[in-house]
Amino acid sequence: MAYVYKVVLYTGRSTNAGETDQESRLKMVQVVNMLVEPFVGSHRTIYVDRFYTSLELLKLLLENNLYLTGTMLANQIPQGIRIAKKSAVFKNMKRGDAIKCKIHYRLQNGKESAAGLVCWRDWNIVYCLSNDSNNFEFDKCTWRGDGGIIHIPCPISIANYNKYMGGVDLADMKQLHCN
């Protein structure tokens, strides 16, 4: 069972016209920070979609003893790690293949930490950043296709994201039935 605990309505980017991308990302960090206030210090994992995931958010949550797992937009990924659809790397990857990276960063208190970034090939490339789940261990995903059920390797961080991210999606579906 999944419940929506707290909501902040997004009124659109036009509300803050003239904002740079960096200012917009910092606002997303502030929104998530407001939503997780009751859980500070609880060592929980916060699952967010690609609209919110950033290194800035990961740092802020870790400073509040919270962890982050979320998919990322390709333009948020460093250029050297990003995989273009037309690249030889993408063309040589099969479904279930992954490229794993470790990102090192420094918190405000000077403490160094690390997070895993995985570039996983499903139908397209899925980028997932996590400082909770192990991006270097794999599980199996089960899909229908190719004339039956197929199993492909899937990083644990993405498997956990798919498992726990469904609460907001479930609430959105229920909201559609209430209108």
mmCIF file of C-alpha atoms in Angstrom:
data_model
loop_
_atom_site.group_PDB
_atom_site.id
_atom_site.type_symbol
_atom_site.label_atom_id
_atom_site.label_comp_id
_atom_site.label_asym_id
_atom_site.label_seq_id
_atom_site.Cartn_x
_atom_site.Cartn_y
_atom_site.Cartn_z
ATOM 1 C CA MET A 1 0.000 0.000 0.000
ATOM 2 C CA ALA A 2 1.324 3.458 -0.870
ATOM 3 C CA TYR A 3 0.197 6.794 0.548
ATOM 4 C CA VAL A 4 0.867 10.378 -0.434
ATOM 5 C CA TYR A 5 2.117 12.121 2.694
ATOM 6 C CA LYS A 6 2.641 15.684 1.491
ATOM 7 C CA VAL A 7 2.139 17.619 -1.749
ATOM 8 C CA VAL A 8 3.601 20.796 -3.195
ATOM 9 C CA LEU A 9 1.895 21.960 -6.376
ATOM 10 C CA TYR A 10 4.123 22.854 -9.293
ATOM 11 C CA THR A 11 2.622 25.781 -11.200
ATOM 12 C CA GLY A 12 4.877 25.588 -14.211
ATOM 13 C CA ARG A 13 8.130 27.050 -15.341
ATOM 14 C CA SER A 14 6.435 30.189 -16.649
ATOM 15 C CA THR A 15 5.871 31.269 -13.051
ATOM 16 C CA ASN A 16 9.582 31.931 -12.769
ATOM 17 C CA ALA A 17 10.308 33.293 -16.249
ATOM 18 C CA GLY A 18 13.898 34.286 -16.898
ATOM 19 C CA GLU A 19 15.270 31.641 -14.550
ATOM 20 C CA THR A 20 18.463 29.855 -15.550
ATOM 21 C CA ASP A 21 18.639 26.046 -15.577
ATOM 22 C CA GLN A 22 20.846 26.151 -12.473
ATOM 23 C CA GLU A 23 18.294 28.316 -10.604
ATOM 24 C CA SER A 24 15.527 25.953 -11.705
ATOM 25 C CA ARG A 25 17.473 22.912 -10.422
ATOM 26 C CA LEU A 26 18.081 24.609 -7.076
ATOM 27 C CA LYS A 27 14.334 25.253 -6.771
ATOM 28 C CA MET A 28 13.703 21.535 -7.311
ATOM 29 C CA VAL A 29 16.179 20.799 -4.512
ATOM 30 C CA GLN A 30 14.268 23.235 -2.254
ATOM 31 C CA VAL A 31 10.941 21.552 -3.099
ATOM 32 C CA VAL A 32 12.244 18.095 -2.228
ATOM 33 C CA ASN A 33 13.867 19.490 0.930
ATOM 34 C CA MET A 34 10.462 20.826 2.065
ATOM 35 C CA LEU A 35 8.768 17.497 1.352
ATOM 36 C CA VAL A 36 11.302 15.391 3.282
ATOM 37 C CA GLU A 37 11.499 17.639 6.382
ATOM 38 C CA PRO A 38 9.637 15.161 8.632
ATOM 39 C CA PHE A 39 12.102 12.387 7.714
ATOM 40 C CA VAL A 40 15.394 14.202 8.363
ATOM 41 C CA GLY A 41 17.779 11.950 10.272
ATOM 42 C CA SER A 42 15.777 8.784 9.620
ATOM 43 C CA HIS A 43 18.262 7.215 7.154
ATOM 44 C CA ARG A 44 15.476 6.539 4.629
ATOM 45 C CA THR A 45 15.916 6.413 0.886
ATOM 46 C CA ILE A 46 14.078 9.046 -1.147
ATOM 47 C CA TYR A 47 13.123 7.918 -4.658
ATOM 48 C CA VAL A 48 12.735 10.705 -7.205
ATOM 49 C CA ASP A 49 12.208 10.831 -10.940
ATOM 50 C CA ARG A 50 14.513 12.400 -13.507
ATOM 51 C CA PHE A 51 12.952 15.832 -13.053
ATOM 52 C CA TYR A 52 14.369 16.109 -9.508
ATOM 53 C CA THR A 53 17.516 13.958 -9.451
ATOM 54 C CA SER A 54 20.755 15.924 -9.196
ATOM 55 C CA LEU A 55 24.066 15.812 -7.378
ATOM 56 C CA GLU A 56 22.978 18.914 -5.424
ATOM 57 C CA LEU A 57 19.914 17.050 -4.106
ATOM 58 C CA LEU A 58 21.980 13.958 -3.300
ATOM 59 C CA LYS A 59 24.387 16.085 -1.225
ATOM 60 C CA LEU A 60 21.608 17.919 0.612
ATOM 61 C CA LEU A 61 19.799 14.705 1.496
ATOM 62 C CA LEU A 62 22.984 12.999 2.697
ATOM 63 C CA GLU A 63 23.742 15.973 4.958
ATOM 64 C CA ASN A 64 20.286 15.321 6.474
ATOM 65 C CA ASN A 65 20.967 11.563 6.869
ATOM 66 C CA LEU A 66 18.755 10.623 3.936
ATOM 67 C CA TYR A 67 19.684 8.726 0.792
ATOM 68 C CA LEU A 68 18.713 9.206 -2.835
ATOM 69 C CA THR A 69 17.932 6.900 -5.739
ATOM 70 C CA GLY A 70 16.618 8.400 -8.944
ATOM 71 C CA THR A 71 16.736 8.330 -12.695
ATOM 72 C CA MET A 72 18.494 11.241 -14.383
ATOM 73 C CA LEU A 73 18.080 13.329 -17.497
ATOM 74 C CA ALA A 74 20.853 12.781 -20.050
ATOM 75 C CA ASN A 75 21.755 16.495 -20.010
ATOM 76 C CA GLN A 76 22.523 16.197 -16.266
ATOM 77 C CA ILE A 77 25.123 13.500 -16.931
ATOM 78 C CA PRO A 78 28.758 14.592 -17.480
ATOM 79 C CA GLN A 79 29.571 14.643 -21.202
ATOM 80 C CA GLY A 80 32.242 11.932 -20.909
ATOM 81 C CA ILE A 81 29.782 9.446 -19.400
ATOM 82 C CA ARG A 82 26.729 10.266 -21.527
ATOM 83 C CA ILE A 83 25.894 7.691 -24.220
ATOM 84 C CA ALA A 84 24.471 9.057 -27.470
ATOM 85 C CA LYS A 85 21.974 6.907 -29.382
ATOM 86 C CA LYS A 86 24.057 7.213 -32.546
ATOM 87 C CA SER A 87 27.320 6.261 -30.829
ATOM 88 C CA ALA A 88 29.162 2.987 -31.338
ATOM 89 C CA VAL A 89 28.915 2.328 -27.580
ATOM 90 C CA PHE A 90 25.095 2.416 -27.720
ATOM 91 C CA LYS A 91 24.979 0.250 -30.846
ATOM 92 C CA ASN A 92 27.275 -2.361 -29.257
ATOM 93 C CA MET A 93 25.247 -2.577 -26.033
ATOM 94 C CA LYS A 94 22.600 -5.278 -25.751
ATOM 95 C CA ARG A 95 19.498 -4.959 -23.594
ATOM 96 C CA GLY A 96 20.618 -5.458 -19.998
ATOM 97 C CA ASP A 97 24.181 -4.189 -20.516
ATOM 98 C CA ALA A 98 25.392 -1.400 -18.240
ATOM 99 C CA ILE A 99 28.250 1.000 -17.733
ATOM 100 C CA LYS A 100 28.912 1.784 -14.094
ATOM 101 C CA CYS A 101 30.657 4.824 -12.637
ATOM 102 C CA LYS A 102 31.464 6.068 -9.163
ATOM 103 C CA ILE A 103 31.036 9.777 -8.510
ATOM 104 C CA HIS A 104 33.082 11.285 -5.673
ATOM 105 C CA TYR A 105 31.960 14.532 -4.076
ATOM 106 C CA ARG A 106 32.542 16.665 -1.005
ATOM 107 C CA LEU A 107 29.806 17.681 1.440
ATOM 108 C CA GLN A 108 29.610 21.137 3.038
ATOM 109 C CA ASN A 109 31.199 19.806 6.220
ATOM 110 C CA GLY A 110 34.268 18.728 4.167
ATOM 111 C CA LYS A 111 33.480 15.025 4.400
ATOM 112 C CA GLU A 112 34.041 13.068 1.183
ATOM 113 C CA SER A 113 31.457 10.609 -0.083
ATOM 114 C CA ALA A 114 30.588 8.660 -3.217
ATOM 115 C CA ALA A 115 27.548 7.650 -5.214
ATOM 116 C CA GLY A 116 27.028 5.195 -8.030
ATOM 117 C CA LEU A 117 25.852 6.174 -11.475
ATOM 118 C CA VAL A 118 24.735 3.446 -13.815
ATOM 119 C CA CYS A 119 23.994 3.795 -17.541
ATOM 120 C CA TRP A 120 21.758 0.793 -18.274
ATOM 121 C CA ARG A 121 20.496 -0.250 -21.684
ATOM 122 C CA ASP A 122 16.837 -1.219 -21.767
ATOM 123 C CA TRP A 123 15.091 -0.099 -24.944
ATOM 124 C CA ASN A 124 16.956 3.172 -24.451
ATOM 125 C CA ILE A 125 19.657 4.217 -22.000
ATOM 126 C CA VAL A 126 18.427 4.718 -18.431
ATOM 127 C CA TYR A 127 20.674 6.719 -16.096
ATOM 128 C CA CYS A 128 20.288 6.084 -12.369
ATOM 129 C CA LEU A 129 22.112 7.859 -9.534
ATOM 130 C CA SER A 130 22.120 6.279 -6.080
ATOM 131 C CA ASN A 131 24.015 6.547 -2.825
ATOM 132 C CA ASP A 132 21.851 3.849 -1.243
ATOM 133 C CA SER A 133 21.568 0.936 -3.655
ATOM 134 C CA ASN A 134 24.559 -0.822 -5.066
ATOM 135 C CA ASN A 135 24.867 0.072 -8.751
ATOM 136 C CA PHE A 136 27.505 -2.617 -9.201
ATOM 137 C CA GLU A 137 25.257 -5.585 -8.336
ATOM 138 C CA PHE A 138 22.627 -6.915 -10.699
ATOM 139 C CA ASP A 139 19.265 -8.620 -10.405
ATOM 140 C CA LYS A 140 17.014 -9.948 -13.152
ATOM 141 C CA CYS A 141 14.119 -8.030 -14.711
ATOM 142 C CA THR A 142 11.259 -9.960 -16.221
ATOM 143 C CA TRP A 143 9.612 -8.613 -19.363
ATOM 144 C CA ARG A 144 7.087 -9.902 -21.833
ATOM 145 C CA GLY A 145 8.364 -9.847 -25.343
ATOM 146 C CA ASP A 146 10.025 -11.748 -28.121
ATOM 147 C CA GLY A 147 7.284 -14.375 -28.064
ATOM 148 C CA GLY A 148 7.310 -14.974 -24.316
ATOM 149 C CA ILE A 149 8.790 -13.927 -21.010
ATOM 150 C CA ILE A 150 12.402 -12.772 -21.118
ATOM 151 C CA HIS A 151 14.846 -12.120 -18.293
ATOM 152 C CA ILE A 152 17.483 -9.419 -18.612
ATOM 153 C CA PRO A 153 20.092 -8.241 -16.102
ATOM 154 C CA CYS A 154 19.072 -5.096 -14.224
ATOM 155 C CA PRO A 155 21.104 -3.046 -11.704
ATOM 156 C CA ILE A 156 19.705 -3.309 -8.174
ATOM 157 C CA SER A 157 19.347 0.485 -7.980
ATOM 158 C CA ILE A 158 16.987 0.465 -10.985
ATOM 159 C CA ALA A 159 15.099 -2.584 -9.669
ATOM 160 C CA ASN A 160 14.578 -0.755 -6.342
ATOM 161 C CA TYR A 161 13.582 2.437 -8.154
ATOM 162 C CA ASN A 162 10.939 0.510 -10.136
ATOM 163 C CA LYS A 163 9.722 -1.212 -6.975
ATOM 164 C CA TYR A 164 9.418 1.847 -4.712
ATOM 165 C CA MET A 165 8.728 4.712 -7.110
ATOM 166 C CA GLY A 166 5.200 3.497 -7.801
ATOM 167 C CA GLY A 167 3.505 5.310 -4.875
ATOM 168 C CA VAL A 168 3.135 8.666 -6.617
ATOM 169 C CA ASP A 169 2.132 6.958 -9.857
ATOM 170 C CA LEU A 170 -0.529 5.010 -7.960
ATOM 171 C CA ALA A 171 -1.836 8.220 -6.360
ATOM 172 C CA ASP A 172 -1.952 9.885 -9.797
ATOM 173 C CA MET A 173 -4.009 6.984 -11.158
ATOM 174 C CA LYS A 174 -6.433 7.139 -8.231
ATOM 175 C CA GLN A 175 -6.753 10.916 -8.690
ATOM 176 C CA LEU A 176 -7.825 10.383 -12.305
ATOM 177 C CA HIS A 177 -10.741 8.255 -11.102
ATOM 178 C CA CYS A 178 -11.864 10.946 -8.624
ATOM 179 C CA ASN A 179 -12.288 13.762 -11.149
#
